[in-house]
Every structure is written in structure tokens, then in C-alpha cells.
mmCIF file of C-alpha atoms and ligand atoms in Angstrom:
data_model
loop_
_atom_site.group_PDB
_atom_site.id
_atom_site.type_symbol
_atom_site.label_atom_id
_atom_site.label_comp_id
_atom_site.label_asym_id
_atom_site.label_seq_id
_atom_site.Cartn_x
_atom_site.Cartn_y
_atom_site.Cartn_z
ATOM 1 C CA UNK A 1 172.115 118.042 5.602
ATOM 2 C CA UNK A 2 172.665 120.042 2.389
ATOM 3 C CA UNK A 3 173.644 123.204 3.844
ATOM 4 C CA UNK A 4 176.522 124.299 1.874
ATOM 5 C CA UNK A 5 179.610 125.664 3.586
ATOM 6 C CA UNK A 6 180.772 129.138 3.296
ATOM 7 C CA UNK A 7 184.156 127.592 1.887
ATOM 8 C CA UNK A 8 182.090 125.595 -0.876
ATOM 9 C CA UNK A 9 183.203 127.235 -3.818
ATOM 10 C CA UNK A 10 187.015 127.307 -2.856
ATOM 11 C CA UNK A 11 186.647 123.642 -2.655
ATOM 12 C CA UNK A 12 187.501 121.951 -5.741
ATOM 13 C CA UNK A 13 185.960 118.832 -7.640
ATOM 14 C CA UNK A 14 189.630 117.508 -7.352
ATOM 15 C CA UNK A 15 189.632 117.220 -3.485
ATOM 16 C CA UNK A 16 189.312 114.003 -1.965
ATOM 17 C CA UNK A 17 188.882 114.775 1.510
ATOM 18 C CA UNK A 18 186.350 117.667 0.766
ATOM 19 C CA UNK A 19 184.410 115.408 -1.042
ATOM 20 C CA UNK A 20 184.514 112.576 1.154
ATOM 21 C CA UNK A 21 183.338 114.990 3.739
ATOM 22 C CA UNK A 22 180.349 116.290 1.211
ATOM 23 C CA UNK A 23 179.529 112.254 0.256
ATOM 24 C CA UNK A 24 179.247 110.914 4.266
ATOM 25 C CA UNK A 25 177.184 113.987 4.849
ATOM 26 C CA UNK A 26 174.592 112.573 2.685
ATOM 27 C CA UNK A 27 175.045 115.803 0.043
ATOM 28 C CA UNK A 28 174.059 114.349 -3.504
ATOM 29 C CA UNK A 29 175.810 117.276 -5.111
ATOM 30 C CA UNK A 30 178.593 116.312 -3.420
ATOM 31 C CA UNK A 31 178.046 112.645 -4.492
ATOM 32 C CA UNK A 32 177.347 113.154 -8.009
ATOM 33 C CA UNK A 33 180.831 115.060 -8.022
ATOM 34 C CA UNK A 34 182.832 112.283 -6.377
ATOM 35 C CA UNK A 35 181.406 109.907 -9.015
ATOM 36 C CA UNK A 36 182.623 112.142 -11.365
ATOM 37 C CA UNK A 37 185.892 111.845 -9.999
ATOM 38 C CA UNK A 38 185.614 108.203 -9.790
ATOM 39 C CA UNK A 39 184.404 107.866 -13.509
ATOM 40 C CA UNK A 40 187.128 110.376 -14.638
ATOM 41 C CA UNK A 41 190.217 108.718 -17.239
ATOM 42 C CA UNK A 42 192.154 111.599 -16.733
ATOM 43 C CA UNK A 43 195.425 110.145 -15.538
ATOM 44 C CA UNK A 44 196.073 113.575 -13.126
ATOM 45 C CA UNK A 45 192.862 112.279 -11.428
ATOM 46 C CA UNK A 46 193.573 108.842 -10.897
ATOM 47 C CA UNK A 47 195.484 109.573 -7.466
ATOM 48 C CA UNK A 48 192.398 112.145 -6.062
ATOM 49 C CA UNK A 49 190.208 109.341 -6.995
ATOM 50 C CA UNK A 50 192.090 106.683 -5.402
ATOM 51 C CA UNK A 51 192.687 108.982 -2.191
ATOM 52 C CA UNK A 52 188.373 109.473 -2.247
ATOM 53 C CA UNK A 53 187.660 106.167 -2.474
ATOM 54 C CA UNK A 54 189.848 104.776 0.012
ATOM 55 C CA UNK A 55 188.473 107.430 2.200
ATOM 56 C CA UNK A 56 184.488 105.847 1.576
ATOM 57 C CA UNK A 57 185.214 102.652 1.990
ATOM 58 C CA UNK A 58 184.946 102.040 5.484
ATOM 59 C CA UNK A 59 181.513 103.535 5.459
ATOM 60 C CA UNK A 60 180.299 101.610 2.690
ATOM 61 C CA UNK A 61 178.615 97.930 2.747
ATOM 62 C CA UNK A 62 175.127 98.681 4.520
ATOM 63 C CA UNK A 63 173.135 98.863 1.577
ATOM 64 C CA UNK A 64 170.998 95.944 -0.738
ATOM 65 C CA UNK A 65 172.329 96.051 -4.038
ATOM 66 C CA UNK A 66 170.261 94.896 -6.615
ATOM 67 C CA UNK A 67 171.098 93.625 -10.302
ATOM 68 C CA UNK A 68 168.231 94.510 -13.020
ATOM 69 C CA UNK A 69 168.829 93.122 -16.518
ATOM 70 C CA UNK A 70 166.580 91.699 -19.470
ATOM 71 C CA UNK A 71 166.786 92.527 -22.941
ATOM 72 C CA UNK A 72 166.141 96.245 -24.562
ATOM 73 C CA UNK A 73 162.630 96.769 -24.030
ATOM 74 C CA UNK A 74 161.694 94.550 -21.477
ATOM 75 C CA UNK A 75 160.812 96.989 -19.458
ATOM 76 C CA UNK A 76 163.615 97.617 -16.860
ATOM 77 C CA UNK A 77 163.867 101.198 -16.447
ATOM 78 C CA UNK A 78 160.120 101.657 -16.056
ATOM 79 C CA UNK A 79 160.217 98.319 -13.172
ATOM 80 C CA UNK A 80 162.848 101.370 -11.838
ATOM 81 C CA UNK A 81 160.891 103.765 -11.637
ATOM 82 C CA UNK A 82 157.983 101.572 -10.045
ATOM 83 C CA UNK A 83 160.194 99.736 -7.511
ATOM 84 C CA UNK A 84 162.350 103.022 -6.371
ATOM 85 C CA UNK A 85 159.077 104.643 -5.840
ATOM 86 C CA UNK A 86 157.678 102.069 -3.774
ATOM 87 C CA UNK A 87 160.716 102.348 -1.467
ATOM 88 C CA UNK A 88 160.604 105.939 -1.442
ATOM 89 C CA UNK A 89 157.386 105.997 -0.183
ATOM 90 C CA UNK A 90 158.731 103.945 2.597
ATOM 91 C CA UNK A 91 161.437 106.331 3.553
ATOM 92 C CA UNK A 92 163.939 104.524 1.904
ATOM 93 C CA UNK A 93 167.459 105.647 -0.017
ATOM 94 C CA UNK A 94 167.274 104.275 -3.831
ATOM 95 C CA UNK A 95 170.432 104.746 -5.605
ATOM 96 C CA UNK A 96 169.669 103.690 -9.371
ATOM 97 C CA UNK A 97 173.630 103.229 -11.316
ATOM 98 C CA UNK A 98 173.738 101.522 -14.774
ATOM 99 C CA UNK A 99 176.031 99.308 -16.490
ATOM 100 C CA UNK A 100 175.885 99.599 -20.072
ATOM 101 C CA UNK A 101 178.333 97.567 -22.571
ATOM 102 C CA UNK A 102 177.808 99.333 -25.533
ATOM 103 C CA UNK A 103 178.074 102.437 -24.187
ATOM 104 C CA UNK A 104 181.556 102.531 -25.625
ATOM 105 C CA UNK A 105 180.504 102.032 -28.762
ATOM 106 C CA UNK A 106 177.574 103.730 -29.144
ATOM 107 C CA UNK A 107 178.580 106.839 -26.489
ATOM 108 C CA UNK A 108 175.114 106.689 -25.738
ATOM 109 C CA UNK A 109 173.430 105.676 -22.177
ATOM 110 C CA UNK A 110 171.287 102.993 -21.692
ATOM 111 C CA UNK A 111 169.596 105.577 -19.027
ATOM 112 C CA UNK A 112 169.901 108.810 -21.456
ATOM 113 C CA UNK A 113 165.988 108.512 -21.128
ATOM 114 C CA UNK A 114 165.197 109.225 -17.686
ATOM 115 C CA UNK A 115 162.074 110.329 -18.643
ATOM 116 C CA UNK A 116 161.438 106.870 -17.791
ATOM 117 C CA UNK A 117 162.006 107.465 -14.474
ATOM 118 C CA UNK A 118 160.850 110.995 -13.751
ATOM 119 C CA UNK A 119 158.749 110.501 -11.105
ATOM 120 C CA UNK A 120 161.901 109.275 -9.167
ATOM 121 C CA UNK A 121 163.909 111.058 -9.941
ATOM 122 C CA UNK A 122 162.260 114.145 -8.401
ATOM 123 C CA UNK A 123 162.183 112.400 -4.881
ATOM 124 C CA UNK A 124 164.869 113.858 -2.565
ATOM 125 C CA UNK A 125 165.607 110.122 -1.340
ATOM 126 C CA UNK A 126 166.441 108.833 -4.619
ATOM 127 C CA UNK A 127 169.869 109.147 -6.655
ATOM 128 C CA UNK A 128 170.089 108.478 -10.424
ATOM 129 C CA UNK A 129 173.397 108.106 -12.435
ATOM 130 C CA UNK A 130 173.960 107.091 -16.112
ATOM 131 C CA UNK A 131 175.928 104.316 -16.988
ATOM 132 C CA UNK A 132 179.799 105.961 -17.330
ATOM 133 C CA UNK A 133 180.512 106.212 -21.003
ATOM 134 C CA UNK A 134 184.013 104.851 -22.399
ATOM 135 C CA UNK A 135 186.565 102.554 -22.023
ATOM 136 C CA UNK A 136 186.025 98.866 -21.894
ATOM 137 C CA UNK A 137 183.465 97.058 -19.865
ATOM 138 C CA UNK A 138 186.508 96.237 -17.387
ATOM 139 C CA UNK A 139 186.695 99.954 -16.907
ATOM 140 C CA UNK A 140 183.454 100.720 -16.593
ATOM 141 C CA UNK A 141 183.171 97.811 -14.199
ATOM 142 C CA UNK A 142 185.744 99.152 -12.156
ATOM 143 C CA UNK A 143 184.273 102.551 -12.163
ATOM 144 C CA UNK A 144 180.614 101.233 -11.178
ATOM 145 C CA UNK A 145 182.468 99.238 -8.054
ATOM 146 C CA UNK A 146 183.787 102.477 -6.626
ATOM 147 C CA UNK A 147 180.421 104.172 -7.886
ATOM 148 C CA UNK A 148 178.515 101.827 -5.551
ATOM 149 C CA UNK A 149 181.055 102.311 -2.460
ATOM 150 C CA UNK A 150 179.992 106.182 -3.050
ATOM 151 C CA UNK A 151 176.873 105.680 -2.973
ATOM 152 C CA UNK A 152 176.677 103.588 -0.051
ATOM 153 C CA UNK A 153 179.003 105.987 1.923
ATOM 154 C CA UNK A 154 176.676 108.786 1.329
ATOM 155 C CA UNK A 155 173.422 106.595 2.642
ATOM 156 C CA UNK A 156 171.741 104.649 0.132
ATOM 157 C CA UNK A 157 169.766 101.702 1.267
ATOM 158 C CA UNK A 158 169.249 100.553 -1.731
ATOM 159 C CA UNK A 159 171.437 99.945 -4.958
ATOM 160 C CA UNK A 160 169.232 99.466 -8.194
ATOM 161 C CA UNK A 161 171.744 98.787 -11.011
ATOM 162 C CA UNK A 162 170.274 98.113 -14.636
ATOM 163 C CA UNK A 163 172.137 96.349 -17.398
ATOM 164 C CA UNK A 164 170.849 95.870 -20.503
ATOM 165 C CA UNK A 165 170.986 91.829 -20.989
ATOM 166 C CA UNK A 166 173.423 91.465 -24.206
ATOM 167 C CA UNK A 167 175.773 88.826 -22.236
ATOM 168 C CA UNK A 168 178.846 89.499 -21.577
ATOM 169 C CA UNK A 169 177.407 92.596 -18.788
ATOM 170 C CA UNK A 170 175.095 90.261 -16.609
ATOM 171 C CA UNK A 171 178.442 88.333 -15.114
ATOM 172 C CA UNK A 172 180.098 91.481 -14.872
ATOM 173 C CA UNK A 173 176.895 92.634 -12.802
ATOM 174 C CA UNK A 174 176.310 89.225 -10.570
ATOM 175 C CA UNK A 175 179.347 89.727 -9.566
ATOM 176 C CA UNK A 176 179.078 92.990 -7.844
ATOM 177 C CA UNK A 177 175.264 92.063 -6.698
ATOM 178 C CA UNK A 178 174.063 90.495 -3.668
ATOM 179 C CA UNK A 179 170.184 89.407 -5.818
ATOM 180 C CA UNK A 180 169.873 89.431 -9.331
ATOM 181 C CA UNK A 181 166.696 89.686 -11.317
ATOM 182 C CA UNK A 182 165.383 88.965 -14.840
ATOM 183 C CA UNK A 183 163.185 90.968 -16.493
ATOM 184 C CA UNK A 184 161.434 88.696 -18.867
ATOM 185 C CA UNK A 185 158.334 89.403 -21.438
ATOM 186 C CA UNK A 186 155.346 87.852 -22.790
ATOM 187 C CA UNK A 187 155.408 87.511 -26.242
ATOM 188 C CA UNK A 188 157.272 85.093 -29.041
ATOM 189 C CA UNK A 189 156.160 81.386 -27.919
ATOM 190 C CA UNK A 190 160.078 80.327 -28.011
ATOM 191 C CA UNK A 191 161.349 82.925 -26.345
ATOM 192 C CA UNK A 192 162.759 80.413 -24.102
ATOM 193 C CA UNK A 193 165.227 79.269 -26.090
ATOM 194 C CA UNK A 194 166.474 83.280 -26.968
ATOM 195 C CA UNK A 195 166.741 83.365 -23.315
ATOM 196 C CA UNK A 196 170.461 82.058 -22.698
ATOM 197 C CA UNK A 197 170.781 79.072 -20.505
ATOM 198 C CA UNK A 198 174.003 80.581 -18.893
ATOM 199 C CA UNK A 199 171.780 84.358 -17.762
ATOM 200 C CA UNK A 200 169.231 82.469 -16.322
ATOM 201 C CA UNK A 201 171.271 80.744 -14.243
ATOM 202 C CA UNK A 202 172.469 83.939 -12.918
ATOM 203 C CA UNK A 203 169.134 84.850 -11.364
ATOM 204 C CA UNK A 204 167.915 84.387 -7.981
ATOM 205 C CA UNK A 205 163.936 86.201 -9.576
ATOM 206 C CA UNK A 206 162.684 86.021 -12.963
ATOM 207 C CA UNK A 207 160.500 88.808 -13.323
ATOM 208 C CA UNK A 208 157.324 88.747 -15.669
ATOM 209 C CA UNK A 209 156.920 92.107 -16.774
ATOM 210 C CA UNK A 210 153.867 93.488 -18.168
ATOM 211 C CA UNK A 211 151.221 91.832 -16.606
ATOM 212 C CA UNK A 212 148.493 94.214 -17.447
ATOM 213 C CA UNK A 213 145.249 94.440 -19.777
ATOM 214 C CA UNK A 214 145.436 92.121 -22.422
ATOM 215 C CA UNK A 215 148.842 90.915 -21.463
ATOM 216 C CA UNK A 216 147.625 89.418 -18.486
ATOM 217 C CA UNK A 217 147.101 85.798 -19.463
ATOM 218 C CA UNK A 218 149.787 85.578 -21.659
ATOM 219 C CA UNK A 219 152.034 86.715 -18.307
ATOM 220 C CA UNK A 220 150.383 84.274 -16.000
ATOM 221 C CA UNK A 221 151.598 81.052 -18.561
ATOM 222 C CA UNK A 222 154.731 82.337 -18.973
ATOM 223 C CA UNK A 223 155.042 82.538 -15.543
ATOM 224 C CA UNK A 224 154.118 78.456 -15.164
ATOM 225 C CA UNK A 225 156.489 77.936 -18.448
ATOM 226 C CA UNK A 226 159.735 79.629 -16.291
ATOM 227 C CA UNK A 227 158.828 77.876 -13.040
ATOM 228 C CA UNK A 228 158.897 74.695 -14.755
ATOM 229 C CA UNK A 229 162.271 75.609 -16.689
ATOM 230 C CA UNK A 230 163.835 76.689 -13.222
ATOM 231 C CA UNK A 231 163.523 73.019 -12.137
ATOM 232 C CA UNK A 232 166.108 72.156 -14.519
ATOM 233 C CA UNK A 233 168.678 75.233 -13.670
ATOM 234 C CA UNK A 234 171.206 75.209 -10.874
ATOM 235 C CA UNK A 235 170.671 78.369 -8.375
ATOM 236 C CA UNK A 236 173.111 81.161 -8.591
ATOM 237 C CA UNK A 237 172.940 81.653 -4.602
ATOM 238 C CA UNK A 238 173.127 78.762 -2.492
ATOM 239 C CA UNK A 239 170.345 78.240 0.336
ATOM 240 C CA UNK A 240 167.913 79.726 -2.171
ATOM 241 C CA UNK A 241 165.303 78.652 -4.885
ATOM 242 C CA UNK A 242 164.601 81.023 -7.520
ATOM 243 C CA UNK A 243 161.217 81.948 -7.914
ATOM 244 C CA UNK A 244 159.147 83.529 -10.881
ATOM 245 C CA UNK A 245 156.803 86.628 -9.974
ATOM 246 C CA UNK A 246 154.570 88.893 -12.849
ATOM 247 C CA UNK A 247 154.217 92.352 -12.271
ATOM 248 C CA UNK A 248 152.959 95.632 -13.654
ATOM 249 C CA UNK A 249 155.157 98.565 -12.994
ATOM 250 C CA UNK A 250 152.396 100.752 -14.893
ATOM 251 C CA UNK A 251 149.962 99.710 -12.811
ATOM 252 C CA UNK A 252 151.592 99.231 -9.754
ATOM 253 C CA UNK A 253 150.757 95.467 -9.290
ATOM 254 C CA UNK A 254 152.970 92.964 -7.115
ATOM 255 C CA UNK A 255 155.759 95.268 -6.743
ATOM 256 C CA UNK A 256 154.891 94.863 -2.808
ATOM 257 C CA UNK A 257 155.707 91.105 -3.365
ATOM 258 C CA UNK A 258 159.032 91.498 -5.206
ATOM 259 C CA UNK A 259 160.148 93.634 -2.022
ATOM 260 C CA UNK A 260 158.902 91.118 -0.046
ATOM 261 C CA UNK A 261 160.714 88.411 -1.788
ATOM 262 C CA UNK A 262 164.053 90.572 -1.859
ATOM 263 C CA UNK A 263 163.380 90.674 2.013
ATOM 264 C CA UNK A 264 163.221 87.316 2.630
ATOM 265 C CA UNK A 265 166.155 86.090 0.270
ATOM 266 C CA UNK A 266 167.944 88.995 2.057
ATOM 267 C CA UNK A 267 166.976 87.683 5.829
ATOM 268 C CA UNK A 268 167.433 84.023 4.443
ATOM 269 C CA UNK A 269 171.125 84.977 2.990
ATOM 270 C CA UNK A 270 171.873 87.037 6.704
ATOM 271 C CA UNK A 271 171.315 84.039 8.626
ATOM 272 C CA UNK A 272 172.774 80.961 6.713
ATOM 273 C CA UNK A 273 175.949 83.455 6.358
ATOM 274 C CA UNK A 274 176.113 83.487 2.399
ATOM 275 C CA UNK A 275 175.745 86.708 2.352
ATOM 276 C CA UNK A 276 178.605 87.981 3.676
ATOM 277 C CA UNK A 277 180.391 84.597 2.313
ATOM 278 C CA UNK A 278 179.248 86.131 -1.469
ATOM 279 C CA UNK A 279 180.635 89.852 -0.435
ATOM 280 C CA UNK A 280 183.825 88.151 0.900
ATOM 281 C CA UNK A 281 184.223 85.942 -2.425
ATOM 282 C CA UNK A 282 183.186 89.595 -4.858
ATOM 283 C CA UNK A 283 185.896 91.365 -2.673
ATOM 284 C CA UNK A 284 188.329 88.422 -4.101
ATOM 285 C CA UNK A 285 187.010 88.634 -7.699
ATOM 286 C CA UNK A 286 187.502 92.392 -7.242
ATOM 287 C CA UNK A 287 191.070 92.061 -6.563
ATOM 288 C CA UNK A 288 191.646 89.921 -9.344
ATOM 289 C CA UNK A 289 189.926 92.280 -12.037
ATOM 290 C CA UNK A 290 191.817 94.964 -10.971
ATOM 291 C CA UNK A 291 194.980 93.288 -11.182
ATOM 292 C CA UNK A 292 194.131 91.893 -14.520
ATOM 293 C CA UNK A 293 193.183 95.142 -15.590
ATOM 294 C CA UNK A 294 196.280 96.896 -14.322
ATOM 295 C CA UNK A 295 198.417 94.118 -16.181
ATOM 296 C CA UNK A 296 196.818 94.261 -19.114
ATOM 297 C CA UNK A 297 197.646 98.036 -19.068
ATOM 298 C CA UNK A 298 200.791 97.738 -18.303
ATOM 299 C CA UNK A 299 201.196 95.417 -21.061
ATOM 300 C CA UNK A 300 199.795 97.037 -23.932
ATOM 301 C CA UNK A 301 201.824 100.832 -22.736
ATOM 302 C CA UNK A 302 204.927 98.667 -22.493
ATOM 303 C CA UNK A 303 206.631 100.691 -24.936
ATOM 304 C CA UNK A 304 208.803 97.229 -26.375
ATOM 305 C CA UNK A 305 205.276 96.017 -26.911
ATOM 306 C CA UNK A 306 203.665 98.522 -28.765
ATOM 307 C CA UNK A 307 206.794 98.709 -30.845
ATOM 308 C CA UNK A 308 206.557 94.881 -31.795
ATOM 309 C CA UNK A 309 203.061 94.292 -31.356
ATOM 310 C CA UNK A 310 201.998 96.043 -35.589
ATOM 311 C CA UNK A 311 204.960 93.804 -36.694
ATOM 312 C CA UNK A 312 204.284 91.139 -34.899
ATOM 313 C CA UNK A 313 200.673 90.973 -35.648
ATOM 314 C CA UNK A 314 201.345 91.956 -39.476
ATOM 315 C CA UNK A 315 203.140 88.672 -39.727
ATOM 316 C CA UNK A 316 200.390 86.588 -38.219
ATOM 317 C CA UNK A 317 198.003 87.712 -40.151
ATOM 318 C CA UNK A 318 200.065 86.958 -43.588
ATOM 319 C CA UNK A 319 200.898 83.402 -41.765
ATOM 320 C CA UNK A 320 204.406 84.661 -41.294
ATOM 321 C CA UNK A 321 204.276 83.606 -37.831
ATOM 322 C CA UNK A 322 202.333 80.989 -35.938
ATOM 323 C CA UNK A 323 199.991 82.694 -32.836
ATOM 324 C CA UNK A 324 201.540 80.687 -29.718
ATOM 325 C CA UNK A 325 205.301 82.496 -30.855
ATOM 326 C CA UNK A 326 203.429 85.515 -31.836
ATOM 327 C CA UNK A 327 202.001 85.545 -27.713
ATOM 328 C CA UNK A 328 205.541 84.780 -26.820
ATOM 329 C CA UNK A 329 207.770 87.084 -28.211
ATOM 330 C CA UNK A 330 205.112 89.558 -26.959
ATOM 331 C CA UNK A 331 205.350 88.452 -23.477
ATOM 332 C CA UNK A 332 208.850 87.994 -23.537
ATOM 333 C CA UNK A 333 209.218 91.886 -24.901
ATOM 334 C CA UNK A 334 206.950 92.394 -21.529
ATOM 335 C CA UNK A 335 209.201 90.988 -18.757
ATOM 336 C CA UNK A 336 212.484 92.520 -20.326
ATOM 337 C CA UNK A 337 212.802 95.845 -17.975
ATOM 338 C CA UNK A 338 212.796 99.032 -20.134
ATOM 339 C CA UNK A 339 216.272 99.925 -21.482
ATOM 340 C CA UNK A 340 216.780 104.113 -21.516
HETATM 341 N N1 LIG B 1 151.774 97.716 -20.423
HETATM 342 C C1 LIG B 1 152.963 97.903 -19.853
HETATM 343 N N2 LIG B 1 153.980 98.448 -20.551
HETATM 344 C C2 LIG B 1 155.174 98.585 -19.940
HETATM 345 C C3 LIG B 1 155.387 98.188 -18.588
HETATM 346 N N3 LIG B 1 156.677 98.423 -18.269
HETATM 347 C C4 LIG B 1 157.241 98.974 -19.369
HETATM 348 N N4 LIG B 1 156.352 99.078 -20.372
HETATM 349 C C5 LIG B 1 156.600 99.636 -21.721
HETATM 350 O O1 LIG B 1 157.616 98.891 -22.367
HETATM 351 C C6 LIG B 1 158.478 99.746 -23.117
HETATM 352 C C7 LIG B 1 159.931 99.556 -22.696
HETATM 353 O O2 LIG B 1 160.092 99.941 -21.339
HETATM 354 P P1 LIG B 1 161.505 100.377 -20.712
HETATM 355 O O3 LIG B 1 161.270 100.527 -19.255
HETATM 356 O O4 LIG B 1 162.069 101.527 -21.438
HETATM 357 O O5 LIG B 1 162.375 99.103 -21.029
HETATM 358 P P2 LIG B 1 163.946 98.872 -20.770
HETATM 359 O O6 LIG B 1 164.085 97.435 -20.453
HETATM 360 O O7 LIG B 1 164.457 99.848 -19.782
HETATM 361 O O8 LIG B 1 164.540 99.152 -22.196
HETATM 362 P P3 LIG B 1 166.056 99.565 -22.580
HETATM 363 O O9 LIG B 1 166.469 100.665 -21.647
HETATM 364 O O10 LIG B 1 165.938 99.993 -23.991
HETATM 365 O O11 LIG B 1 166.891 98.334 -22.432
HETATM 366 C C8 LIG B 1 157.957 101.148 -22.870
HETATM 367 O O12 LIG B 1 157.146 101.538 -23.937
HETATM 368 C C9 LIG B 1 157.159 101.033 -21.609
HETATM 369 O O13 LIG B 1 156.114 101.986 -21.538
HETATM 370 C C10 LIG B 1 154.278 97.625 -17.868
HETATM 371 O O14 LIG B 1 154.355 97.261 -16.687
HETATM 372 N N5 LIG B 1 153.095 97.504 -18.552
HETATM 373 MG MG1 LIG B 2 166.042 101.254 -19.820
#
């Protein structure tokens, strides 16, 4: 499917409908060039990347997409690596994406070590993209939406997308997500209570990583201490319990029940309707985060704004002004149309 065309090289990055073509054709080059598009902040790109999008959207939807978070070091990207393989092997399309928060802080990536995932990322059936770097996590939301409907056009069964679990990401994440899972490790005896009410509760599988050598007792009574925490937690997904599982992605172990367990949440979700019901209501939420994105944009460029908004906030911050008529004049600077 990769055979390049004789015109390839007069065809630029820029072109929509040349890489739409390239993306439904399955051509990862191709793909990794759209998303480049996609994750572009040029403004001159903005309308190309619009035009490509709206162009893979019809052909997107078809595959599982997964949410992966638990804190640095719980072993996420190496579960990756484990899982993807596993589905390789099967003849299956992994698509691995990350979401990454801090990335616009830091500029790093929480996948800038793919050595984590180099077996994988040899295999011809998988895909593997680093989290976009800048602009808020709104932005990079936005991006990793359209990211997903690329990869989806150009054939991937599955959608692995890692977050690093700091908070504020994981909702960002559900909501794009049909399962979500947990990594969670052995070790301090209250980890429980680091473990935020309000992320668990966002999980349809807790995932006990590490369950290997001398870890493996210390897995198995974690395991019991989650499954008897769960009872008190409301389910993200309605029509399903969620479960605890251990694995080892090192050693290989129970990774063939965690794909079993996606399968039958995903089979459950088909046939009660929820999960088209959850696409319908993330199609919604998508919507809204756009337009609160755009708004917000529109807001701060407003050129009456940014004039008042130093002052303005000067003043606050001396007690000069009260916050509530601070916000006001602000908005009312807003919804004044732009005098020439
Ligand atoms: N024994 C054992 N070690 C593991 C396993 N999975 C991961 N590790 C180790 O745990 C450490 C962290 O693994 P990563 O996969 O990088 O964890 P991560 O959650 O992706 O971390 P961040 O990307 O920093 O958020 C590494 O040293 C891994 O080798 C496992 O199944 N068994
Ligand atoms: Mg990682």
C-alpha cells in the first residue's frame, strides 16, 4: 500500500486532499505528515488542517481507543509496548498517541523514550506518535482529537493513548476514550490514599503492574485491597463493573486477560448501546471545548482586551478594583465590536 506515486515529491505537506489520499491508503508517512499538519500552530495552516480533517472524518470511528494513565513510573509505556505487541502478533493495527500536560512546560515528551517501546515500534502494524508539545492542554486536546480521527482514517484498530496521571489530563483523556485503565503499583502501604478518589472513578480496569519475582505477592494483595476499594466507587461506564487485574509486561503475564477483558467490556458496551451513547455524548463535549476554546481566543486577541486587561489587572492586584468589576469591564470591552 506504500508505493509512492511518481508525483510524491511535488506534493506538499500543506495539501489536504493529497494527504487525505496518502492517510486512507493506509501510508504511515503519509499519516505522520497529516498529524503534523494537525499539530501545527501556524495560523497559515489552520485552514489545510481544517480542510484534512474534515476530509478523514467520515472514515474514522472503527477503531477501540484506549486510555492508559498512572503516575510517572508506573510502568505505562512498557504495559505499551507489551500490550501493542500482543495485538500485533494478532494482525492487529496499534496506534500508540500521548497526552502529556506538562509538555508545555517542560517541552519535553512523556514518550521522548521510545526505547521503551522499541520492539513496537519496529512492527509495520504499529504507529507511534509523541505527545504534541505546546500550547495549553485545551490545545493539545484538540490536536490529539483530530490526531485520533487520523489515525483511525488510515486503519488503526486500536488507539493506545498514555497520559501521565498528574490530574487535570485523565478527564481530558476519559473523555475522548471509549475504556480507561489505571496503571497502579505495589509499593507504599497507603498508596491508596495518594491515589485520588476522583481518577479512580474514571476507570473501567485498575491495572496491577509489576507482578513479577519478588513483587509478586505484594501485587496479588494489592490487587484484593483495590477490589475491595472499588465497592465503594461509582463506575465511570454504565452497564459495567470495574475490575482489578495484575500483570507483568516484562514477562508477558495476563496481558491475554486484559485483551480479553477489553473484549468483553467492548461486546458488553455494543449491545446495551452505551457505546455509541458515550461517542454521541464525547462528540457533544467536543463541540463545547472547541467553542470554549475558540472564545477564549477570541477573547484574550480582542485587541480592547489586551489593551485593558495589564491595567485592569494592575489595579486588582493593588485592591484598586474588586474582581467581579474587574471580569466585567473585561467582558464588556469583549462584546463592544472593534472600532477602526
Ligand atoms: N519488574 C518489572 N518492571 C517493570 C515492568 N513494567 C515496567 N517496569 C519498570 O518500571 C520502570 C518504569 O516503566 P515505564 O514503562 O517507563 O513507566 P511509565 O509509567 O511509562 O513512566 P513515565 O513515562 O515516566 O510516566 C522501568 O524501569 C521499567 O523497566 C514490569 O512488568 N515488571
Ligand atoms: Mg512512559
Amino acid at each position: 500500500m506504500n508505493t509512492p506515486t511518481p508525483q510524491k515529491s511535488l506534493v506538499s505537506r500543506h495539501d489536504p486532499d493529497a494527504l487525505a489520499e496518502g492517510v486512507l491508503a493506509g501510508n504511515s508517512a503519509q499519516l505522520g505528515r497529516a498529524i503534523t499538519l494537525i499539530e501545527s500552530n501556524a495560523k497559515r495552516d489552520q485552514e489545510a488542517s481544517r480542510r484534512l480533517v474534515a476530509k478523514l472524518l467520515p472514515h474514522s470511528g472503527k477503531a477501540i481507543r484506549v486510555g492508559i494513565t498512572g503516575v510517572p513510573g508506573a510502568g505505562k509505556s512498557t504495559f505499551i509496548e507489551a500490550f501493542g505487541m500482543y495485538l500485533c502478533k494478532r494482525g492487529l493495527k496499534v496506534a500508540v498517541l500521548a497526552i502529556d500536560p506538562s509538555s508545555t512546560i517542560s517541552k519535553g515528551s512523556i514518550m521522548g523514550d521510545k526505547t521503551r517501546m522499541e520492539e513496537l515500534s519496529g512492527q509495520k502494524n504499529s504507529f507511534i506518535r509523541p505527545s504534541p508539545s505546546g500550547g495549553t492542554l485545551g490545545g493539545v486536546a484538540r490536536k490529539s482529537r483530530e490526531t485520533m480521527i487520523a489515525c483511525e482514517a488510515a486503519g488503526y484498530d486500536f488507539l493506545l493513548i498514555e497520559t501521565v496521571g498528574v490530574g487535570q489530563s485523565e478527564t481530558t483523556v476519559r473523555s475522548m476514550v471509549d475504556i480507561f485503565l489505571l496503571l497502579l503499583i505495589t509499593g507504599a502501604g497507603d498508596d491508596l490514599q495518594g491515589i485520588k478518589r476522583g481518577i479512580m472513578e474514571l476507570a473501567d480496569l485498575l491495572i496491577v503492574t509489576k507482578d513479577d519475582g519478588d513483587n509478586h505477592q505484594a501485587a496479588l494483595t494489592h490487587q484484593q485491597e483495590l477490589k475491595m476499594v472499588l465497592h465503594y466507587l461509582q463506575s465511570p461506564t454504565p452497564g459495567w463493573k470495574p475490575q482489578v487485574l495484575t500483570c507483568s509486561a516484562v514477562e508477558g503475564t495476563h496481558i491475554d486477560s486484559i485483551e480479553q477483558t477489553l473484549e468483553s467490556f467492548r461486546v458488553g458496551q455494543i449491545e446495551s448501546g452505551e457505546w455509541y451513547q458515550r461517542r454521541r455524548r464525547q462528540s457533544l463535549q467536543w463541540v463545547r471545548s472547541l467553542v470554549h476554546e475558540s472564545l477564549l481566543e477570541s477573547f484574550e486577541t480582542h485587541p480592547d482586551v489586551a489593551a485593558r486587561l495589564p491595567i485592569i489587572e494592575q489595579k486588582v492586584s493593588i485592591d484598586r478594583m474588586d474582581p467581579v468589576s474587574a471580569a466585567q469591564q473585561l467582558l464588556a470591552a469583549f462584546s463592544f465590536p472593534v472600532e477602526n
